[in-house]
XYZ file of C-alpha atoms in Angstrom:
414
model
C 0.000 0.000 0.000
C 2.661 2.412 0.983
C 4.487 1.373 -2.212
C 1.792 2.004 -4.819
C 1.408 5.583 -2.498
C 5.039 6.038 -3.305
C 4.369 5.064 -6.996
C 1.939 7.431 -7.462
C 3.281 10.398 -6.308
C 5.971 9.914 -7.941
C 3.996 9.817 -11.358
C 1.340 12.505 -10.152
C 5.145 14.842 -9.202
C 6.033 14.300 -12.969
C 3.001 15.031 -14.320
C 2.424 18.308 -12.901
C 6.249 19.205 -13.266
C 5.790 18.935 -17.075
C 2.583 20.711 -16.851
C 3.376 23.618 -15.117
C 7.719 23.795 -15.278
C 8.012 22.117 -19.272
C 11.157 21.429 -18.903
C 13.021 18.913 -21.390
C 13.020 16.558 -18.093
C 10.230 17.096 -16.354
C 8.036 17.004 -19.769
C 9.438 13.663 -20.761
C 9.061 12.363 -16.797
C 5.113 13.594 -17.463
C 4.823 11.722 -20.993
C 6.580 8.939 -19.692
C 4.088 8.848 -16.603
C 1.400 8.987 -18.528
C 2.126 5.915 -20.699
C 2.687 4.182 -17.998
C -0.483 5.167 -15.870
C -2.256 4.106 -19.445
C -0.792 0.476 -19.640
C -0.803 0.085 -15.859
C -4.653 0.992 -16.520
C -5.046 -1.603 -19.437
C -2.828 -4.217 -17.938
C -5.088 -4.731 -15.132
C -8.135 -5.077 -17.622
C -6.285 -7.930 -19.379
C -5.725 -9.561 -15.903
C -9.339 -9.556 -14.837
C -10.446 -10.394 -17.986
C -7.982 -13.321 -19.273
C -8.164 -14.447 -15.615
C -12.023 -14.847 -15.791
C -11.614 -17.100 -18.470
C -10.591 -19.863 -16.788
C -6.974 -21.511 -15.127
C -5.487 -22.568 -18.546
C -5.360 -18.772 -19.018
C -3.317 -17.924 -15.999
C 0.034 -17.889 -18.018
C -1.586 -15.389 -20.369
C -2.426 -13.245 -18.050
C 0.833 -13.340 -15.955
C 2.101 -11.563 -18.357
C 1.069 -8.072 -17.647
C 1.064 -8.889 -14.414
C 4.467 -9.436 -14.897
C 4.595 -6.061 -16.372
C 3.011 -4.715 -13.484
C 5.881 -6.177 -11.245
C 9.256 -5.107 -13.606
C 7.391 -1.713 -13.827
C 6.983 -0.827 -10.242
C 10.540 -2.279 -9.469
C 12.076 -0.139 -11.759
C 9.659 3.101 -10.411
C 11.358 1.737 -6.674
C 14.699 1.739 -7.618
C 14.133 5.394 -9.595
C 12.984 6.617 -6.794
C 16.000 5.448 -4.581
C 18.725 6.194 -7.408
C 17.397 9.134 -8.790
C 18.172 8.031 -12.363
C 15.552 8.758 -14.764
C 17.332 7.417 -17.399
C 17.306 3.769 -16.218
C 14.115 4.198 -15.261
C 13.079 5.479 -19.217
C 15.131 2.562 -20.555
C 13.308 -0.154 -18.058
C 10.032 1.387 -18.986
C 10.540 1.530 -23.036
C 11.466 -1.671 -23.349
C 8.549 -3.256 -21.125
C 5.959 -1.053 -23.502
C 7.793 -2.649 -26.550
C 8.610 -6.122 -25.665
C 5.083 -6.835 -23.315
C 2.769 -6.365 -25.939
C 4.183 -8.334 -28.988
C 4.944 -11.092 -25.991
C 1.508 -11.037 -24.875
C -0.050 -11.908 -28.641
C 2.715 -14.764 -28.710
C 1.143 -16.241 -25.738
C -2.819 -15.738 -26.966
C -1.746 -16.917 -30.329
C -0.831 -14.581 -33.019
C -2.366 -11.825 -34.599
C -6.085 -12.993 -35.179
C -6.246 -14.762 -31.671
C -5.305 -11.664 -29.779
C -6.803 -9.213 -31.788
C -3.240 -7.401 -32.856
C -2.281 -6.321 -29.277
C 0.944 -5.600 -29.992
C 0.226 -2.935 -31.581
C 0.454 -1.657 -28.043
C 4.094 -1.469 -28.515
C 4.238 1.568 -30.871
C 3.895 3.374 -27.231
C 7.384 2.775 -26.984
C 8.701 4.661 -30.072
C 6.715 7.168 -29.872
C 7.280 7.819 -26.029
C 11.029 7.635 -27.319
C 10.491 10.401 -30.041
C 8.724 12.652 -27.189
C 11.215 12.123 -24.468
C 15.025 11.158 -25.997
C 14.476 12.902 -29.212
C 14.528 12.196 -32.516
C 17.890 10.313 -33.247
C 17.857 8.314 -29.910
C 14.044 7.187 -30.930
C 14.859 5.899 -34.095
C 16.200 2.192 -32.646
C 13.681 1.552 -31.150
C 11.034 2.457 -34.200
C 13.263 -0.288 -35.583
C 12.941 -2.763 -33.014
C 9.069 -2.264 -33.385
C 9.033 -2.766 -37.025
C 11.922 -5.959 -36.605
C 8.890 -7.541 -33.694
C 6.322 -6.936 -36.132
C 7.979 -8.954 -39.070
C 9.301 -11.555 -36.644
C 5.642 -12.197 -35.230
C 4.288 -12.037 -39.036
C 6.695 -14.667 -39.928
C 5.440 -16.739 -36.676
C 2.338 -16.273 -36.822
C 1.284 -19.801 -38.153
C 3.488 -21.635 -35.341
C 1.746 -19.109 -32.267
C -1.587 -19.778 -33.981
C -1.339 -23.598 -33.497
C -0.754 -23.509 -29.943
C -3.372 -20.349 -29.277
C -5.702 -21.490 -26.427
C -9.563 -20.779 -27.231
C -10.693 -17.196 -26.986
C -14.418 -16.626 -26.990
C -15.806 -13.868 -29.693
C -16.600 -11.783 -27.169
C -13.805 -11.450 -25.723
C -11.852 -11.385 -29.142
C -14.046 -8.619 -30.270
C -13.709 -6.234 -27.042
C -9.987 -7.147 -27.537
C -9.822 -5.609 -30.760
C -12.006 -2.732 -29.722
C -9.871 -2.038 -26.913
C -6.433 -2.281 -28.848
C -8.014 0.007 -31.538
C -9.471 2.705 -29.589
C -7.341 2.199 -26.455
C -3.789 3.183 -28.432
C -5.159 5.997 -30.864
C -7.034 7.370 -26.916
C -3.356 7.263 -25.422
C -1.319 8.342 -28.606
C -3.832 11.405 -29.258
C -3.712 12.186 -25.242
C 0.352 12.255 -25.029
C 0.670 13.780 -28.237
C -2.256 16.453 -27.364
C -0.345 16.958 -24.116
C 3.097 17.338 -26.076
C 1.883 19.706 -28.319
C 0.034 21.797 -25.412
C 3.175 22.084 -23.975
C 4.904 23.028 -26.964
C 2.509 25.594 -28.151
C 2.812 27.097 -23.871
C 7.015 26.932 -24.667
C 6.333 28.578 -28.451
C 4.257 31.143 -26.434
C 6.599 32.002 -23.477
C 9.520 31.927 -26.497
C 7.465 34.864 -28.176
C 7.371 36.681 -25.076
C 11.102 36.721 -24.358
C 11.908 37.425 -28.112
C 9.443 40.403 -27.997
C 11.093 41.639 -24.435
C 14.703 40.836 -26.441
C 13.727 42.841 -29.292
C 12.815 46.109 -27.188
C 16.010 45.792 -24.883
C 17.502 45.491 -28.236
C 16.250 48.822 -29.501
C 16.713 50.820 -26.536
C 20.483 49.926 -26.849
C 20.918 50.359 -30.644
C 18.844 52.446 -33.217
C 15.863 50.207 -35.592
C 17.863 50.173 -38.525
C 21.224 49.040 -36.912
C 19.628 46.512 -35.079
C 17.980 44.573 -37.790
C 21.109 44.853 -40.021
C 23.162 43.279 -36.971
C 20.041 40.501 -36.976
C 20.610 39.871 -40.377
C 24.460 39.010 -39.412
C 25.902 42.521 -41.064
C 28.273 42.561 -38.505
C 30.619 45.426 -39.777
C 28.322 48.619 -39.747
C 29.833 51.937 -40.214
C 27.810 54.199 -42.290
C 29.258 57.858 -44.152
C 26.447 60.891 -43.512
C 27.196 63.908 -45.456
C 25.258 66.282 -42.916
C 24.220 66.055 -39.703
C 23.135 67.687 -36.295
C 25.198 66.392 -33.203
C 24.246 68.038 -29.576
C 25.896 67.973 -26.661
C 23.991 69.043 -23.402
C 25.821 69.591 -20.259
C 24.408 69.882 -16.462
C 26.077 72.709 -14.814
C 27.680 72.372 -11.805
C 26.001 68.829 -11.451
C 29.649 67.389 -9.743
C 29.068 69.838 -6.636
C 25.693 69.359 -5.957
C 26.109 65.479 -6.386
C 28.601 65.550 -3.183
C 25.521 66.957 -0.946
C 23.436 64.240 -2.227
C 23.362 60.417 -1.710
C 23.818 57.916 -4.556
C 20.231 56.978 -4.713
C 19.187 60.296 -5.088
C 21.820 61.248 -7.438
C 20.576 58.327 -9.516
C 16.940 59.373 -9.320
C 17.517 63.120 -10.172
C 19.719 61.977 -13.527
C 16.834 59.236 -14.507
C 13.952 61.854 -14.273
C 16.484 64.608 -15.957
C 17.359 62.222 -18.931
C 14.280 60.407 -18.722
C 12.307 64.154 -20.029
C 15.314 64.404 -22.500
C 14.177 60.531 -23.925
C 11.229 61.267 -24.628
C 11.520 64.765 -26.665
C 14.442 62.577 -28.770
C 11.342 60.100 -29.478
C 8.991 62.937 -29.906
C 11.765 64.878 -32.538
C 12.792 61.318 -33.902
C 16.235 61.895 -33.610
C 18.371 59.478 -32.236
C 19.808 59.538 -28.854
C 23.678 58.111 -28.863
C 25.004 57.838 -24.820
C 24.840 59.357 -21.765
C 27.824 60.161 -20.292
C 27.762 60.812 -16.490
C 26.165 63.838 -16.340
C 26.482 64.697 -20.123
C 23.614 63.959 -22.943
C 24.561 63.122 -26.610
C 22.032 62.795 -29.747
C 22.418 63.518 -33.384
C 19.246 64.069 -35.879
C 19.634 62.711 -39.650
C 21.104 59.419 -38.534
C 20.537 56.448 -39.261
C 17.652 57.838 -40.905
C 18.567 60.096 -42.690
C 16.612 63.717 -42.909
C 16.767 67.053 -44.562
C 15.365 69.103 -41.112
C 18.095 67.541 -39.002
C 18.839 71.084 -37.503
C 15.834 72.466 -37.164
C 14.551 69.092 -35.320
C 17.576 69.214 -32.817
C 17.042 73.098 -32.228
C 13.485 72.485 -31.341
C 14.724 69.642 -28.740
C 17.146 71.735 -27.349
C 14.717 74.775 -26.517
C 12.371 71.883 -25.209
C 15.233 70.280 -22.911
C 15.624 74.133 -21.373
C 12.026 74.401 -20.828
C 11.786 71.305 -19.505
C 14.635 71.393 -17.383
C 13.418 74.458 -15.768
C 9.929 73.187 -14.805
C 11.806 69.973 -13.383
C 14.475 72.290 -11.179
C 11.392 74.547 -10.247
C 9.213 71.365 -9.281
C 12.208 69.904 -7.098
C 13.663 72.692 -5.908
C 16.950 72.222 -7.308
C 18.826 74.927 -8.912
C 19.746 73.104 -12.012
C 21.314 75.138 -14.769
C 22.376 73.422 -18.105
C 24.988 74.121 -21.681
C 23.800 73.194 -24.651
C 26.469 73.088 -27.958
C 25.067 71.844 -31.469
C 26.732 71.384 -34.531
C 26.715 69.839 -38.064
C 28.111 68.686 -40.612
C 29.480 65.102 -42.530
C 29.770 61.968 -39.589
C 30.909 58.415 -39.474
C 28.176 56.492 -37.990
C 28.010 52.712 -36.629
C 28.701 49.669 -34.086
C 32.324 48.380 -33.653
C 33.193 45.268 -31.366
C 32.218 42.023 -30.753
C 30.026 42.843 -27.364
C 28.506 44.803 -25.326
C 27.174 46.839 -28.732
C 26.752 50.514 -29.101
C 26.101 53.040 -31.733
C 28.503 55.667 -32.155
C 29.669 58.706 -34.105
C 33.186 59.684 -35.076
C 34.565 62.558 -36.830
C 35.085 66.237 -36.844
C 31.961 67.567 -36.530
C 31.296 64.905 -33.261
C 34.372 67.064 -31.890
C 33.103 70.541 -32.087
C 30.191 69.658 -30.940
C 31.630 68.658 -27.739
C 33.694 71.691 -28.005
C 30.624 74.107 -28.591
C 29.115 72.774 -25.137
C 32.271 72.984 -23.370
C 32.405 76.964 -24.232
C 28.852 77.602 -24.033
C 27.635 80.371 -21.786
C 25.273 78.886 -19.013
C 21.780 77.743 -19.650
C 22.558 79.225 -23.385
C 22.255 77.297 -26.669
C 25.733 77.981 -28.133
C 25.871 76.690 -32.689
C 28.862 76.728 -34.742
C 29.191 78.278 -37.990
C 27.673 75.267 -40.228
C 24.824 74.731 -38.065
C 24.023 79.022 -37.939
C 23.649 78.454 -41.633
C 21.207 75.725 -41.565
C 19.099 77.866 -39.340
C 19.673 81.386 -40.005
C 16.175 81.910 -41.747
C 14.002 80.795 -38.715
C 16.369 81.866 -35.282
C 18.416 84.491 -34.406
C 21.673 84.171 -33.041
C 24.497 86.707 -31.550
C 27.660 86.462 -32.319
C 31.052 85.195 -30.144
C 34.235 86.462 -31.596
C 37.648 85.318 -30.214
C 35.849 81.976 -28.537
C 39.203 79.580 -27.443
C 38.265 76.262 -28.999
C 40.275 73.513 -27.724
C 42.283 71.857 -31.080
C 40.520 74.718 -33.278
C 41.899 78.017 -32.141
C 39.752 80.874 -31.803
C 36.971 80.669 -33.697
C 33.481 82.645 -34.026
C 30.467 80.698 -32.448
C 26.678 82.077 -31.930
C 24.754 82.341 -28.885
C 20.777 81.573 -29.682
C 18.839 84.760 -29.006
C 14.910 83.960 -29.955
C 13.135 83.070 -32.667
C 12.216 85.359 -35.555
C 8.739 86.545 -35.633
């Protein structure tokens, strides 16, 4: 009694670990208990039925009581051992080797009414729980027992003991209906759980694909899906902005890392949003710096007028967040454009990057901005000179450059 509680707890833990954790282990533990539960079921019916018939029938029905013995031995010394894989190998041949047995002993084919066929459980629970090439044996040991019992069939049928119609006939009903009820209820099962995995696979490909474009623009990303794995791109004319927080370093010593965090997230987190609103395309963050060009990767003919409008935007919005916190925060802006290199370089850890000149003076155009001032060089002044007015910087020490003459952003014309 405590045995067969043992037993079936064991098959009633597999079950439900396949159901609910479908695992390549606990899936084939469920399958695996379920064909056995199934010819545990239907051994027991040939008992009580082959035993009703009489004592000459006792060695007929021995065997699946047999069966019933080798099967829970095995399930005992799984349990102790912990090896599934004896236990799978016990188990496949019993479902194989019982069945074709059991019509030798009745009397061939016609006397038994084909029970073996039975024994295609054990190929197919093979396919579903070793796979495809460690299956394929025994689909040939199934076919090699069918052709040896065809051959013997007239030397079984001369010893087969009497088997009344009735019997014969709910035999055959049985081995009909009762293998295509089990093969369509493991295969249903197997396919339930492979449409739940196909499912859960979706969801993690859709969450990969968005963590993959909030690293890397649309356009790069599907080109490094599609294995192009060199990407570096020539743009004749583009925006680059840099946007600096002033005096960020001090006030991050009077503040602890948490809320140093938080302040930068809700600060850049504003900034996100107005690149998505502008569609330009937002490169890195670095510390307490903010870099995005417009008219890259895709490539567009308002690239400075969209980056303008995102840096007046980032002021505003800036301003409402320092006067909402109570923060003094003050910020340099320095924009300029021109021809860029553009791609991802590496084997890891990906990014999208710019290199070139005009990447440079942009950096350089924020670095000698005034504060909480939009500061252009002379290529971007061009590109905007019909719709903003700018005042003029003579003499402006540009690191690598010189002096040079940079504009200050006054207001927009009327």
């Amino acid at each position: 009694m405590h045995a067969d509680l043992a037993n079936s707890s064991i098959f009633a833990r597999g079950f439900w670990d396949g159901l609910f954790n479908p695992t390549s282990t606990s899936l084939g533990k469920a399958i695996l208990s379920i064909l056995v539960v199934a010819e545990t079921l239907v051994s027991f019916f040939w008992i009580y039925t082959l035993s009703g018939l009489g004592e000459g029938y006792a060695v007929i029905a021995a065997v699946p009581y047999f069966y019933l013995i080798i099967s829970y031995f095995s399930l005992f010394i799984f349990y102790r051992s912990k090896r599934f894989e004896y236990f799978t190998f016990t188990q496949l041949v019993m479902l194989l080797v019982m069945p074709f047995f059991m019509q030798w002993v009745i009397g061939g084919f016609e006397a038994s009414s084909g029970v073996a066929i039975w024994a295609i459980l054990s190929p197919v629970g093979a396919l579903m729980i070793l796979g495809t090439r460690q299956s394929t044996p025994w689909f040939l040991l199934f076919i090699g027992l069918a052709f040896l019992s065809w051959e013997m069939n007239n030397y079984f049928a001369i010893n087969a003991m009497p088997i009344p119609s009735g019997v014969k006939n709910t035999f055959f009903l049985m081995n009909i209906t009762g293998t295509a009820a089990i093969l369509y209820g493991v295969l249903r099962f197997f396919q339930a759980q492979k449409e739940r995995i196909m499912h859960s696979l979706e969801i993690e490909q859709a969450r990969s694909e968005a963590l993959l474009l909030n690293i890397l623009p649309a356009p790069i990303a599907q080109r490094l899906k599609a294995h192009d794995m060199r990407i570096a791109d020539h743009y004749e004319s583009v925006t680059v902005m840099f946007a600096d927080l002033i005096n960020f370093t001090q006030m991050s010593d009077k503040m602890s890392p948490t809320q140093l965090i938080d302040l930068l997230s809700q600060i850049f987190l504003r900034f996100d949003q107005l690149a998505d609103k502008y569609q330009v395309e937002k490169i890195k963050t670095i510390g307490d710096s903010y870099m995005v060009v417009s008219g890259a990767p895709v490539i567009c003919q308002d690239h400075a007028h969209r980056m303008m409008s995102m840096a007046l935007e980032m002021q505003a919005g800036l301003k409402e967040l320092s006067e909402k916190i109570g923060i003094d925060l003050g910020m340099r802006i320095g924009i300029n454009s021109g021809p860029v290199v553009a791609g991802v370089i590496g084997s890891s850890k990906f990014s999208y990057d710019l290199w070139g000149d005009t990447v440079n003076m942009a950096s350089r155009m924020e670095e000698t901005s005034l504060p909480n001032k939009i500061q252009v060089s002379k290529e971007t002044k061009t590109l905007l000179t019909h719709d903003y007015q700018f005042s003029l910087r003579t003499g402006v020490e540009v690191k690598g450059k010189g002096l040079l003459d940079t504009f200050i952003l006054e207001d927009q014309a009327n």
